[in-house]
Amino acid sequence: MSNCTSPPLPILLVDDEVLWTRSLSRMLERSGGYGNLLTCHDSREVMGILAHQPVSLVLLDLTMPHLSGDDLLATIAPEYPDIPVIILTGRDQVDMAVKCMKGGAFDYFVKTVEEERLLAGVQRAIRMQQLQRENQILKTRLGRKDLKFPAAVAAILTGDRQMESLFHYLETVAPTSQPVLITGESGVGKELFARAVHEVGRPGKPWVGLNVAGLDDTIFADTLFGHSRGAFTGADRERPGLVEQARGGTLFLDEIGDLSLNSQVKLLRLLQEGDYYPVGSDRPKRSGARIVLATNVDLTARLASGAFRKDLYYRLRTHHIHIAPLRERSDDISLLLNLFLEEAASEFGKKKPTAPPELSVLLATHPFPGNIRELRAMVFEAVSHHQGRILSTRTFRMAMGLTPNAAAGEPLTPGADGAREGISYGDRLPTLTQGANLLVEEAMRRAQGNQTIAAGMLGISRPALSKRLRNQRQEAASTPR
């Protein structure tokens, strides 16, 4: 390999002819500036190289002993779909070129072709991969270039514009002393946002967190405010509460929607007056902590039922961050999937598996009631069972309440506890044929054109769906316009 580091990941040259690889290497370095090259003269070693060395491009000879180029292509394309493969051959064979392109090759060149054409093909392939990587990075950093404290939200992986706008709002309200209310379903990352508020507003200061769900009034007061000596039996010394421990920093109270009305009164006084009484003391203490609160319940519904105080609710609404559920930002699924695959592989001591292209599409059809936490659990469970290079979708399908045998072309059906969504009709019902066609169209839309996934949604086999689609196209073509 040359000392040149262009491209950042090496180009792998695979050919049993040593003189040809030397000539090709000189051309790539001299004319293209590509010196980061790997050469392989034994086709049987290629998959081992790819397993241990990420590459930007494979230049693959078609005719070789042991394993031919088209045989290797059939293995590389599905296992490493992000790596472009350019086929090189000594003979101009149109049928073989078509076969290779259908098999996943990025391009096909005859070795005697002009140097400029081959170099242009290499440049296109490398540029395409670079654009894919840049796009992935941009999706995670979209809108963050104007943030003053991008490191504070670095742990929140997203490419969603609404989420990005929350980061700017967070930077605006974090330095203030007013409470911040963070709402959203369970598993959307409310604590990550709370910590981001802390990192922007109170960097380097104490962070103290408490889940208040299930705490009765006495334990809530003692935990938050502490107690004086002799306050109750066994209180042989004064104990500071979490408010005092968080002085100068941030006190994070999670699940505040579950607080009793008596505890809500105590919390309201702390927020409104800025002071509190330790249990058993008649002398107030001044709070020096910033309060950040979170809940996954609908506080307006709790207000209507009388289970939540209006004065506390309006006090909390001074600064409000609402995090959208994962099903409303499906573009984040592929980003989070990649992150969790890396984390799971590291934890289990395995090589990071390659996710099949259809997995993100399949996951986008799931409502994710557990949000990011549910997706992470799915990925870790799948990786724990994983053995090969391509990640199986079986574990994901089972977690989604679907039968795991769709790969064999059998229908996917909702599990016993699978969610069922209602269907709305207008004043006039469609005919059975019209209704079936509408269901097929909607399934294909949700599955982004993936027939296997769409067939699973409809509870039919893929061949049955293909037949329906053919019939619909024929009917549309024969209908007079």
Tab-separated table of C-alpha atoms in Angstrom, residues 50-258:
chain	number	residue	atom	x	y	z
A	50	LEU	CA	-13.218	-7.344	3.536
A	51	ALA	CA	-14.058	-8.826	6.940
A	52	HIS	CA	-11.090	-7.062	8.550
A	53	GLN	CA	-10.437	-4.036	6.335
A	54	PRO	CA	-13.106	-1.506	5.268
A	55	VAL	CA	-12.557	-0.432	1.651
A	56	SER	CA	-13.987	2.294	-0.565
A	57	LEU	CA	-14.129	0.280	-3.800
A	58	VAL	CA	-13.377	-3.176	-5.226
A	59	LEU	CA	-11.910	-3.514	-8.750
A	60	LEU	CA	-12.630	-7.152	-9.543
A	61	ASP	CA	-11.255	-9.239	-12.409
A	62	LEU	CA	-13.890	-11.454	-13.974
A	63	THR	CA	-11.760	-14.461	-14.975
A	64	MET	CA	-9.646	-15.932	-12.177
A	65	PRO	CA	-8.765	-19.397	-10.878
A	66	HIS	CA	-10.508	-20.760	-7.748
A	67	LEU	CA	-13.293	-18.140	-7.546
A	68	SER	CA	-14.417	-16.182	-10.578
A	69	GLY	CA	-15.318	-12.507	-10.429
A	70	ASP	CA	-19.046	-13.117	-10.882
A	71	ASP	CA	-18.990	-15.692	-8.064
A	72	LEU	CA	-17.286	-13.190	-5.763
A	73	LEU	CA	-19.693	-10.453	-6.827
A	74	ALA	CA	-22.626	-12.659	-5.797
A	75	THR	CA	-21.107	-12.834	-2.303
A	76	ILE	CA	-19.834	-9.265	-1.925
A	77	ALA	CA	-22.974	-7.455	-3.138
A	78	PRO	CA	-25.407	-8.782	-0.502
A	79	GLU	CA	-22.906	-8.898	2.369
A	80	TYR	CA	-21.348	-5.470	1.739
A	81	PRO	CA	-24.025	-3.470	-0.103
A	82	ASP	CA	-22.267	-0.160	0.691
A	83	ILE	CA	-19.078	-1.126	-1.169
A	84	PRO	CA	-19.232	-0.455	-4.948
A	85	VAL	CA	-17.737	-3.178	-7.168
A	86	ILE	CA	-16.354	-2.503	-10.646
A	87	ILE	CA	-15.915	-5.579	-12.852
A	88	LEU	CA	-12.874	-5.749	-15.152
A	89	THR	CA	-12.481	-8.341	-17.915
A	90	GLY	CA	-10.224	-9.032	-20.841
A	91	ARG	CA	-13.155	-9.747	-23.194
A	92	ASP	CA	-16.074	-7.604	-24.292
A	93	GLN	CA	-19.092	-9.766	-23.425
A	94	VAL	CA	-22.423	-7.950	-23.421
A	95	ASP	CA	-24.358	-10.808	-21.800
A	96	MET	CA	-21.855	-11.073	-18.955
A	97	ALA	CA	-21.886	-7.299	-18.468
A	98	VAL	CA	-25.682	-7.321	-18.126
A	99	LYS	CA	-25.489	-10.248	-15.701
A	100	CYS	CA	-22.938	-8.464	-13.513
A	101	MET	CA	-24.899	-5.205	-13.440
A	102	LYS	CA	-28.014	-7.103	-12.422
A	103	GLY	CA	-25.941	-8.876	-9.774
A	104	GLY	CA	-25.031	-5.601	-8.084
A	105	ALA	CA	-21.915	-4.371	-9.913
A	106	PHE	CA	-21.458	-0.597	-9.967
A	107	ASP	CA	-19.877	-0.683	-13.432
A	108	TYR	CA	-18.243	-2.988	-16.003
A	109	PHE	CA	-15.123	-2.274	-18.077
A	110	VAL	CA	-12.998	-4.141	-20.573
A	111	LYS	CA	-9.316	-4.015	-19.609
A	112	THR	CA	-8.338	-2.638	-23.002
A	113	VAL	CA	-10.687	0.319	-22.586
A	114	GLU	CA	-9.230	3.809	-22.634
A	115	GLU	CA	-7.521	4.801	-19.412
A	116	GLU	CA	-9.723	7.901	-19.047
A	117	ARG	CA	-12.979	5.908	-19.113
A	118	LEU	CA	-11.820	3.478	-16.454
A	119	LEU	CA	-10.511	6.276	-14.260
A	120	ALA	CA	-13.809	8.160	-14.639
A	121	GLY	CA	-15.672	5.039	-13.518
A	122	VAL	CA	-13.446	4.739	-10.428
A	123	GLN	CA	-13.971	8.419	-9.624
A	124	ARG	CA	-17.761	8.053	-9.912
A	125	ALA	CA	-17.806	5.038	-7.601
A	126	ILE	CA	-15.641	6.686	-4.927
A	127	ARG	CA	-17.577	9.932	-5.174
A	128	MET	CA	-20.868	8.074	-4.779
A	129	GLN	CA	-19.671	6.380	-1.605
A	130	GLN	CA	-18.303	9.651	-0.230
A	131	LEU	CA	-21.643	11.347	-0.895
A	132	GLN	CA	-23.459	8.556	0.935
A	133	ARG	CA	-21.219	9.001	3.958
A	134	GLU	CA	-21.463	12.778	3.864
A	135	ASN	CA	-25.242	12.503	3.655
A	136	GLN	CA	-25.254	10.261	6.734
A	137	ILE	CA	-23.130	12.762	8.650
A	138	LEU	CA	-25.234	15.714	7.472
A	139	LYS	CA	-28.412	13.989	8.634
A	140	THR	CA	-27.023	13.817	12.152
A	141	ARG	CA	-25.674	17.365	12.124
A	142	LEU	CA	-28.409	19.127	10.158
A	143	GLY	CA	-28.995	22.558	11.646
A	144	ARG	CA	-26.418	22.121	14.398
A	145	LYS	CA	-23.804	24.291	12.710
A	146	ASP	CA	-25.427	27.378	14.250
A	147	LEU	CA	-25.558	25.936	17.754
A	148	LYS	CA	-23.310	27.534	20.341
A	149	PHE	CA	-23.042	24.309	22.336
A	150	PRO	CA	-23.261	21.410	19.836
A	151	ALA	CA	-21.467	19.067	22.265
A	152	ALA	CA	-24.387	19.362	24.696
A	153	VAL	CA	-26.739	17.610	22.266
A	154	ALA	CA	-24.160	15.301	20.668
A	155	ALA	CA	-25.713	12.287	22.409
A	156	ILE	CA	-29.087	12.933	20.723
A	157	LEU	CA	-28.830	11.327	17.298
A	158	THR	CA	-31.355	12.757	14.841
A	159	GLY	CA	-31.779	14.226	11.385
A	160	ASP	CA	-35.318	15.448	12.009
A	161	ARG	CA	-35.831	19.181	11.457
A	162	GLN	CA	-38.295	19.564	14.312
A	163	MET	CA	-35.851	17.919	16.688
A	164	GLU	CA	-33.117	20.233	15.445
A	165	SER	CA	-35.329	23.250	16.162
A	166	LEU	CA	-35.724	21.999	19.738
A	167	PHE	CA	-31.945	22.203	20.140
A	168	HIS	CA	-32.010	25.915	19.350
A	169	TYR	CA	-34.907	26.467	21.754
A	170	LEU	CA	-33.034	24.477	24.396
A	171	GLU	CA	-29.969	26.718	24.056
A	172	THR	CA	-32.198	29.755	24.514
A	173	VAL	CA	-33.931	28.636	27.708
A	174	ALA	CA	-31.135	26.613	29.356
A	175	PRO	CA	-29.253	29.606	30.862
A	176	THR	CA	-32.375	30.957	32.600
A	177	SER	CA	-33.376	30.071	36.166
A	178	GLN	CA	-36.948	29.107	35.266
A	179	PRO	CA	-38.063	25.427	35.367
A	180	VAL	CA	-38.077	23.433	32.131
A	181	LEU	CA	-40.827	20.881	31.465
A	182	ILE	CA	-39.941	18.059	29.073
A	183	THR	CA	-42.804	15.900	27.783
A	184	GLY	CA	-42.982	12.919	25.463
A	185	GLU	CA	-43.790	9.247	25.406
A	186	SER	CA	-41.731	6.752	27.342
A	187	GLY	CA	-38.430	6.011	25.636
A	188	VAL	CA	-38.100	9.142	23.463
A	189	GLY	CA	-35.019	10.442	25.327
A	190	LYS	CA	-36.365	12.967	27.819
A	191	GLU	CA	-33.410	12.515	30.181
A	192	LEU	CA	-30.969	13.176	27.324
A	193	PHE	CA	-32.676	16.526	26.745
A	194	ALA	CA	-32.625	17.246	30.479
A	195	ARG	CA	-28.900	16.586	30.599
A	196	ALA	CA	-28.437	18.836	27.566
A	197	VAL	CA	-30.246	21.641	29.430
A	198	HIS	CA	-27.839	21.059	32.315
A	199	GLU	CA	-24.731	21.027	30.101
A	200	VAL	CA	-25.698	24.327	28.489
A	201	GLY	CA	-27.042	26.094	31.580
A	202	ARG	CA	-24.983	24.637	34.463
A	203	PRO	CA	-21.853	23.044	32.978
A	204	GLY	CA	-19.528	21.520	35.547
A	205	LYS	CA	-22.081	21.875	38.331
A	206	PRO	CA	-23.890	19.069	40.229
A	207	TRP	CA	-26.454	16.937	38.403
A	208	VAL	CA	-28.993	15.131	40.595
A	209	GLY	CA	-31.820	13.010	39.195
A	210	LEU	CA	-34.855	11.407	40.819
A	211	ASN	CA	-37.785	9.374	39.480
A	212	VAL	CA	-40.693	10.448	41.684
A	213	ALA	CA	-43.189	7.835	40.444
A	214	GLY	CA	-44.540	5.813	43.350
A	215	LEU	CA	-43.180	8.083	46.099
A	216	ASP	CA	-45.693	8.892	48.835
A	217	ASP	CA	-45.847	12.385	50.350
A	218	THR	CA	-43.545	11.627	53.283
A	219	ILE	CA	-40.810	9.942	51.244
A	220	PHE	CA	-41.080	12.629	48.543
A	221	ALA	CA	-40.553	15.424	51.058
A	222	ASP	CA	-37.754	13.622	52.920
A	223	THR	CA	-35.921	12.718	49.696
A	224	LEU	CA	-36.235	16.162	48.169
A	225	PHE	CA	-35.908	18.417	51.207
A	226	GLY	CA	-34.033	16.253	53.703
A	227	HIS	CA	-34.804	16.244	57.431
A	228	SER	CA	-33.553	17.739	60.681
A	229	ARG	CA	-32.263	15.753	63.614
A	230	GLY	CA	-35.106	14.214	65.637
A	231	ALA	CA	-37.685	14.776	62.892
A	232	PHE	CA	-38.883	11.187	63.331
A	233	THR	CA	-37.842	7.971	65.017
A	234	GLY	CA	-34.399	7.003	63.804
A	235	ALA	CA	-33.498	10.499	62.554
A	236	ASP	CA	-30.427	10.762	64.775
A	237	ARG	CA	-28.727	13.331	62.577
A	238	GLU	CA	-29.550	15.976	60.020
A	239	ARG	CA	-29.666	14.763	56.428
A	240	PRO	CA	-29.558	17.091	53.404
A	241	GLY	CA	-32.071	16.429	50.629
A	242	LEU	CA	-31.551	16.337	46.878
A	243	VAL	CA	-32.373	20.031	46.509
A	244	GLU	CA	-29.385	20.903	48.645
A	245	GLN	CA	-27.176	18.346	46.916
A	246	ALA	CA	-28.041	19.969	43.574
A	247	ARG	CA	-27.223	23.501	44.787
A	248	GLY	CA	-25.737	25.517	41.941
A	249	GLY	CA	-26.552	22.734	39.477
A	250	THR	CA	-29.608	20.909	38.159
A	251	LEU	CA	-32.259	18.821	39.903
A	252	PHE	CA	-34.056	16.545	37.434
A	253	LEU	CA	-37.437	15.175	38.524
A	254	ASP	CA	-38.793	12.467	36.248
A	255	GLU	CA	-42.431	11.219	36.009
A	256	ILE	CA	-43.856	14.267	37.809
A	257	GLY	CA	-47.278	13.523	36.300
A	258	ASP	CA	-47.639	10.746	38.899
